[in-house]
Coordinates of C-alpha atoms in Angstrom, one line a residue:
M1 CA -47.5 -42.1 169.3
R2 CA -46.7 -41.4 172.9
S3 CA -49.2 -44.0 174.1
L4 CA -47.5 -46.6 171.9
I5 CA -44.2 -45.8 173.5
D6 CA -45.7 -46.2 177.0
K7 CA -47.2 -49.5 176.1
T8 CA -44.0 -50.7 174.6
L9 CA -42.2 -49.9 177.9
L10 CA -44.9 -51.8 179.8
L11 CA -44.5 -54.8 177.4
L12 CA -40.8 -54.8 178.0
L13 CA -41.4 -54.7 181.8
A14 CA -43.8 -57.7 181.5
M15 CA -41.1 -59.5 179.5
V16 CA -38.6 -58.8 182.3
L17 CA -40.9 -60.1 185.0
T18 CA -41.5 -63.4 183.3
F19 CA -39.7 -64.3 180.1
P20 CA -42.1 -66.1 177.7
D21 CA -40.8 -69.7 177.7
D22 CA -43.9 -71.5 176.6
V23 CA -46.2 -71.3 173.7
S24 CA -49.2 -70.0 175.6
T25 CA -47.3 -66.9 176.9
L26 CA -45.9 -66.2 173.4
I27 CA -49.5 -66.4 172.0
G28 CA -50.6 -64.0 174.7
V29 CA -47.8 -61.5 173.8
L30 CA -48.7 -61.5 170.2
T31 CA -52.5 -61.3 171.0
V32 CA -51.9 -58.3 173.3
I33 CA -49.7 -56.5 170.8
S34 CA -52.3 -57.0 168.1
C35 CA -55.1 -55.9 170.3
S36 CA -53.2 -53.0 171.6
C37 CA -52.5 -51.7 168.1
L38 CA -56.1 -52.3 167.0
V39 CA -57.4 -50.3 170.1
E40 CA -55.1 -47.5 169.3
W41 CA -56.5 -47.3 165.8
L42 CA -60.0 -47.4 167.1
L43 CA -59.4 -44.5 169.5
Y44 CA -58.7 -42.3 166.6
Q45 CA -62.0 -43.2 164.9
T46 CA -65.4 -41.9 165.9
N47 CA -67.1 -43.0 169.1
K48 CA -69.2 -45.6 167.3
Y49 CA -66.2 -48.0 167.4
S50 CA -65.5 -47.7 171.1
C51 CA -67.7 -50.7 171.9
I52 CA -65.4 -52.9 169.8
A53 CA -62.4 -51.7 171.8
W54 CA -64.2 -52.3 175.1
I55 CA -65.1 -55.9 174.0
L56 CA -61.6 -56.7 172.8
L57 CA -60.0 -55.5 176.1
I58 CA -62.6 -57.2 178.3
I59 CA -62.2 -60.5 176.4
I60 CA -58.4 -60.5 176.9
I61 CA -58.7 -59.6 180.6
M62 CA -61.2 -62.4 181.2
A63 CA -59.0 -64.7 179.4
C64 CA -56.3 -64.1 182.0
I65 CA -58.5 -66.1 184.5
P66 CA -58.1 -69.6 182.8
I67 CA -54.7 -68.7 181.4
G68 CA -52.7 -67.7 184.3
S69 CA -49.5 -66.9 182.3
W70 CA -51.3 -64.0 180.6
C71 CA -51.7 -62.1 183.8
V72 CA -48.2 -60.7 183.4
L73 CA -49.6 -58.9 180.3
L74 CA -52.3 -57.2 182.2
P75 CA -50.4 -53.8 182.6
V76 CA -50.3 -53.5 178.8
V77 CA -54.0 -54.1 178.5
V78 CA -55.1 -52.1 181.6
Y79 CA -53.2 -49.0 180.3
D80 CA -56.0 -48.5 177.6
M81 CA -58.9 -48.9 180.0
P82 CA -59.0 -45.2 181.3
R83 CA -58.5 -44.0 177.7
L84 CA -61.6 -45.6 176.2
P85 CA -64.6 -43.2 175.6
V86 CA -68.0 -43.9 177.1
R87 CA -71.4 -43.4 175.5
N88 CA -73.3 -41.1 177.7
E89 CA -76.7 -42.2 176.2
I90 CA -76.4 -45.5 178.0
A91 CA -78.2 -45.8 181.3
F92 CA -76.0 -45.7 184.5
A93 CA -73.0 -44.8 182.2
P94 CA -70.7 -43.6 185.0
L95 CA -71.3 -46.6 187.2
L96 CA -70.9 -49.0 184.3
M97 CA -67.8 -47.2 183.2
W98 CA -66.0 -47.7 186.5
I99 CA -67.1 -51.3 186.7
A100 CA -65.8 -52.0 183.2
R101 CA -62.6 -50.1 183.9
C102 CA -61.8 -52.0 187.0
I103 CA -62.7 -55.5 185.7
W104 CA -59.0 -56.2 185.6
V105 CA -59.2 -56.7 189.4
L106 CA -61.1 -60.1 188.8
P107 CA -58.2 -62.1 187.4
L108 CA -55.7 -60.8 189.9
M109 CA -58.1 -61.6 192.8
W110 CA -58.8 -65.1 191.3
H111 CA -55.1 -66.0 191.0
G112 CA -54.4 -64.4 194.3
I113 CA -56.9 -66.6 196.0
T114 CA -56.1 -69.9 194.2
A115 CA -52.3 -69.6 194.0
F116 CA -51.0 -66.6 196.0
D117 CA -47.3 -65.8 195.5
R118 CA -44.9 -62.8 195.2
T119 CA -45.4 -62.6 191.3
I120 CA -49.1 -61.9 191.7
V121 CA -48.3 -59.0 194.1
V122 CA -45.8 -57.6 191.7
I123 CA -48.2 -57.9 188.8
A124 CA -50.9 -56.3 190.8
V125 CA -48.7 -53.3 191.7
V126 CA -47.5 -52.9 188.1
T127 CA -51.1 -53.1 186.9
V128 CA -52.2 -50.3 189.3
I129 CA -49.4 -48.2 188.2
S130 CA -50.3 -48.9 184.5
F131 CA -53.9 -47.9 185.2
A132 CA -52.8 -44.7 186.8
W133 CA -50.3 -44.1 184.0
G134 CA -53.1 -44.6 181.4
S135 CA -55.4 -42.2 183.3
S136 CA -52.8 -39.6 183.5
S137 CA -52.0 -40.0 179.8
H138 CA -55.7 -39.6 178.9
D139 CA -56.0 -36.5 181.1
T140 CA -52.8 -35.0 179.5
A141 CA -54.2 -35.7 176.0
Q142 CA -57.5 -34.1 176.9
F143 CA -55.8 -31.0 178.4
R144 CA -53.5 -30.8 175.3
H145 CA -56.6 -31.0 173.0
E146 CA -58.4 -28.3 175.0
L147 CA -55.3 -26.2 175.0
R148 CA -55.1 -26.4 171.1
R149 CA -58.8 -25.6 170.9
V150 CA -58.3 -22.5 173.2
Q151 CA -55.2 -21.5 171.1
D152 CA -57.2 -21.9 167.8
H153 CA -60.0 -19.9 169.2
A154 CA -57.5 -17.2 170.4
R155 CA -56.0 -17.1 167.0
T156 CA -59.5 -16.8 165.4
L157 CA -60.3 -13.9 167.8
A158 CA -57.0 -12.3 167.0
R159 CA -57.6 -12.5 163.2
T160 CA -61.1 -11.2 163.6
S161 CA -59.9 -8.3 165.7
R162 CA -57.1 -7.5 163.1
R163 CA -59.7 -7.7 160.4
S164 CA -62.1 -5.4 162.2
K165 CA -59.3 -3.0 163.0
A166 CA -58.2 -2.9 159.4
E167 CA -61.8 -2.3 158.2
F168 CA -62.1 0.4 160.8
E169 CA -58.9 2.1 159.7
E170 CA -59.9 1.8 156.1
E171 CA -63.3 3.4 156.9
R172 CA -61.7 6.1 159.0
A173 CA -59.3 6.8 156.1
Q174 CA -62.0 6.9 153.6
S175 CA -64.0 9.3 155.9
V176 CA -61.0 11.6 156.3
R177 CA -60.5 11.5 152.5
M178 CA -64.1 12.2 151.8
A179 CA -64.0 15.1 154.3
T180 CA -60.9 16.5 152.7
L181 CA -62.4 16.3 149.2
N182 CA -65.6 17.9 150.4
E183 CA -63.7 20.7 152.0
R184 CA -61.7 21.3 148.8
T185 CA -64.9 21.4 146.9
R186 CA -66.4 23.9 149.3
I187 CA -63.3 26.2 149.2
A188 CA -63.5 26.1 145.5
R189 CA -67.1 27.0 145.5
E190 CA -66.5 29.8 147.9
I191 CA -63.7 31.3 145.9
H192 CA -65.7 31.0 142.7
D193 CA -68.9 32.6 144.2
N194 CA -67.1 35.4 146.1
V195 CA -63.7 36.3 144.9
G196 CA -64.5 35.5 141.3
H197 CA -67.4 37.9 141.2
L198 CA -65.5 40.7 143.0
L199 CA -62.6 40.3 140.5
T200 CA -65.0 40.4 137.6
R201 CA -66.6 43.6 138.9
A202 CA -63.1 45.1 139.3
I203 CA -62.2 44.2 135.7
M204 CA -65.5 45.7 134.5
Q205 CA -64.9 49.0 136.6
A206 CA -61.3 49.3 135.3
Q207 CA -62.4 48.9 131.8
A208 CA -65.2 51.4 132.3
G209 CA -62.7 53.9 133.8
K210 CA -60.3 53.4 130.8
A211 CA -63.2 54.0 128.4
V212 CA -64.0 57.3 130.2
A213 CA -60.3 58.3 130.3
D214 CA -60.0 57.7 126.6
A215 CA -63.1 59.7 125.9
T216 CA -61.8 62.7 127.9
G217 CA -58.3 62.4 126.4
D218 CA -56.6 61.7 129.8
E219 CA -53.9 59.4 128.6
T220 CA -52.3 58.9 132.0
A221 CA -55.5 57.7 133.5
A222 CA -56.2 55.5 130.5
H223 CA -52.8 53.9 131.0
E224 CA -53.3 53.4 134.6
F225 CA -56.7 51.8 134.0
A226 CA -55.3 49.5 131.3
A227 CA -52.6 48.3 133.7
L228 CA -55.2 47.8 136.4
T229 CA -57.3 45.7 133.9
D230 CA -54.3 43.6 133.0
T231 CA -53.5 43.0 136.6
A232 CA -57.1 42.1 137.6
S233 CA -57.4 39.9 134.5
A234 CA -54.2 38.0 135.5
A235 CA -55.5 37.6 139.0
M236 CA -58.8 36.3 137.6
T237 CA -56.9 33.7 135.6
M238 CA -54.9 32.6 138.6
V239 CA -58.1 32.3 140.7
R240 CA -59.8 30.3 137.9
R241 CA -56.9 28.0 137.6
S242 CA -56.8 27.5 141.4
V243 CA -60.6 26.9 141.5
H244 CA -60.2 24.3 138.8
D245 CA -57.3 22.6 140.6
L246 CA -59.3 22.5 143.9
A247 CA -62.3 21.1 142.1
D248 CA -60.2 18.5 140.4
D249 CA -58.5 17.5 143.7
G250 CA -62.0 17.2 145.3
T251 CA -63.2 14.7 142.8
D252 CA -63.5 11.1 144.0
F253 CA -63.4 8.9 140.9
A254 CA -64.9 5.8 142.5
A255 CA -67.7 7.6 144.2
Q256 CA -68.5 9.5 141.0
I257 CA -68.6 6.3 138.9
E258 CA -70.8 4.5 141.5
D259 CA -73.1 7.5 141.7
A260 CA -73.5 7.5 137.8
V261 CA -74.4 3.7 137.9
R262 CA -76.6 4.1 140.9
S263 CA -78.6 6.9 139.3
V264 CA -79.6 4.9 136.3
G265 CA -80.1 1.6 138.3
S266 CA -82.4 3.2 140.8
A267 CA -84.5 4.9 138.2
S268 CA -85.5 1.4 136.8
P269 CA -86.1 -1.2 139.6
D270 CA -86.2 -4.1 137.1
F271 CA -82.9 -3.1 135.5
A272 CA -79.7 -4.5 137.1
V273 CA -76.2 -3.0 136.6
T274 CA -73.0 -4.8 137.3
L275 CA -70.0 -2.6 138.0
S276 CA -66.4 -3.8 137.8
N277 CA -64.1 -0.9 138.5
E278 CA -60.2 -1.5 138.6
V279 CA -59.4 2.2 138.8
S280 CA -59.1 3.8 142.2
D281 CA -58.0 7.4 141.0
A282 CA -58.0 9.3 137.8
P283 CA -58.0 13.0 136.8
A284 CA -61.3 14.9 137.3
A285 CA -61.8 15.3 133.5
V286 CA -61.6 11.5 133.0
A287 CA -64.0 11.0 135.9
R288 CA -66.5 13.5 134.5
C289 CA -66.2 12.0 131.0
F290 CA -66.7 8.4 132.2
S291 CA -69.5 9.4 134.4
M292 CA -71.3 11.1 131.5
V293 CA -70.6 8.2 129.2
I294 CA -72.0 5.7 131.7
R295 CA -75.2 7.8 132.3
E296 CA -75.8 8.2 128.5
S297 CA -75.1 4.6 127.7
L298 CA -77.2 3.1 130.4
S299 CA -80.1 5.5 129.6
N300 CA -79.9 4.3 126.0
V301 CA -80.0 0.7 127.2
V302 CA -83.2 1.5 129.3
R303 CA -84.9 3.4 126.5
H304 CA -83.9 1.4 123.4
S305 CA -83.2 -2.2 124.6
G306 CA -85.2 -5.0 126.0
A307 CA -82.4 -6.1 128.2
T308 CA -82.9 -6.3 132.0
S309 CA -79.2 -6.0 132.9
A310 CA -76.0 -4.3 131.8
S311 CA -72.4 -4.4 132.8
V312 CA -70.0 -1.5 133.3
T313 CA -66.3 -2.4 133.2
I314 CA -63.5 0.1 133.9
R315 CA -59.9 -1.0 133.5
E316 CA -56.5 0.8 133.9
F317 CA -53.6 0.1 131.6
P318 CA -50.1 1.7 131.7
A319 CA -51.0 4.0 128.9
L320 CA -54.7 4.4 129.0
W321 CA -58.1 4.1 130.8
Q322 CA -60.7 1.8 129.3
L323 CA -64.5 1.9 129.7
V324 CA -66.9 -0.7 128.4
V325 CA -70.6 -0.6 128.8
Q326 CA -72.4 -3.5 127.4
D327 CA -76.0 -5.0 127.4
P328 CA -77.0 -8.5 126.3
G329 CA -79.9 -7.2 124.2
P330 CA -82.2 -7.7 122.4
A331 CA -83.2 -4.4 120.9
R332 CA -86.7 -3.1 121.5
H333 CA -88.9 -2.6 118.3
D334 CA -92.1 -0.7 118.7
D335 CA -94.0 1.3 116.0
R336 CA -92.1 3.1 113.2
Q337 CA -92.5 6.5 114.7
Q338 CA -91.0 5.3 118.0
I339 CA -88.1 3.7 116.2
D340 CA -87.4 6.9 114.4
D341 CA -87.5 9.0 117.6
D342 CA -85.3 6.4 119.3
D343 CA -82.8 6.5 116.5
A344 CA -82.7 10.2 116.6
M345 CA -82.2 10.3 120.3
R346 CA -79.6 7.5 120.2
G347 CA -77.7 9.4 117.5
M348 CA -77.6 12.6 119.6
G349 CA -76.4 10.6 122.6
L350 CA -73.7 8.8 120.7
A351 CA -72.5 12.1 119.2
D352 CA -72.4 13.6 122.6
I353 CA -70.3 10.6 123.9
D354 CA -67.9 10.9 120.9
S355 CA -67.4 14.6 121.4
R356 CA -66.7 14.3 125.1
V357 CA -64.2 11.5 124.6
R358 CA -62.5 13.3 121.7
A359 CA -62.0 16.3 123.9
L360 CA -59.7 14.1 126.0
A361 CA -57.9 12.8 122.9
G362 CA -59.6 9.4 123.3
M363 CA -61.6 7.2 121.0
A364 CA -65.2 5.9 121.3
S365 CA -66.7 2.9 119.5
C366 CA -70.4 2.3 119.8
G367 CA -72.3 -0.4 118.0
P368 CA -73.9 -3.9 118.1
Y369 CA -72.0 -6.6 119.8
D370 CA -72.9 -10.2 120.7
G371 CA -76.6 -9.8 120.3
G372 CA -76.7 -6.5 122.3
W373 CA -75.0 -3.1 122.2
R374 CA -71.6 -2.1 123.4
V375 CA -70.0 1.3 124.1
F376 CA -66.2 1.0 124.1
V377 CA -64.1 4.0 125.2
T378 CA -60.4 4.5 125.6
V379 CA -58.7 7.6 127.0
P380 CA -54.8 7.9 126.9
K381 CA -53.0 9.0 129.9
H382 CA -50.1 10.9 128.4
R383 CA -52.5 13.5 126.8
Q384 CA -54.4 14.4 130.0
D385 CA -52.0 17.2 131.2
T386 CA -52.3 19.1 127.9
S387 CA -56.1 18.6 127.8
L388 CA -56.5 19.7 131.4
N389 CA -54.4 22.8 131.0
G390 CA -56.3 23.8 127.9
G391 CA -59.6 23.2 129.8
N392 CA -58.5 25.3 132.8
N393 CA -57.5 28.2 130.7
G394 CA -61.1 28.3 129.4

């Protein structure tokens, strides 16, 4: 667009120098305008069209020798000469380039020798200025293109840097979270292994002392031992609840689910499991239940089905969690004894799944589906507090 404005100004200057008062000059103006627009279009195409642009400009320049009135239009034509690309595979390309770009000197020299006047000098000066103007415009366009390329590269590097930084921050946060969860699990284990056993021994000693006091008729000592037993039992209950809370806080739902899927998939190299987990966090009881259901379901697929793949899908809804384990089938049929054994084992596994899900007030549906087998489990959210409290008290 900027080059078109420049060439329009040069054309207006040519019109001022010599107003087209004859047909040949008017034809030259129209020809130069058409050629200039065509060259401008060719410059935006691939380099394979550059030869056409060179040929058009050289033809017009050489036509200025027999048609002297066209010389006034040379500045418009010469403006495009420095802007044309050169094919480097041509032999002596740099030398030929400068010869071709300076070919506009021939008509000026011809008319300067045959009919020298002030007009030829003015046209020559304007043509030189036009050539320098076109060269400067070409260099500016190249610099602008290179600047855009550098800016694009800088933006790409910035995006890559931000992405790498975000991934690093995510990995660091995950590492900190895993370290925190592992530390909570370790603390819970230490409390259970040390404090729990000491409290259990204290309760047993207090109960033994109360039994001895009752046998000897020492009511005061029996009353004190009973109070000590109650206090130690209450402390044991609080420790047990704290241990359960720490263990639950130390449960990573996603890691536990991935471990359950990986444990079955790694045991059978020819068996592929696809996991789709939309749940990032859930109570420890739900994590343990889903992990057990996944292991049991995938084990059933490996033992009782001829499928080479299975899918595990976990979704979270406002009121419940959903687990679907499905294989495409078909079922494997061996001898009758093997079928009976498989059915018995499948029945025990499905009963275990049903009991674990019902303990969380959920529902489990297991059966044939779309040529294969599907285990469909739902666990409500609003019942988890009650279920967890009941489990902790045990």
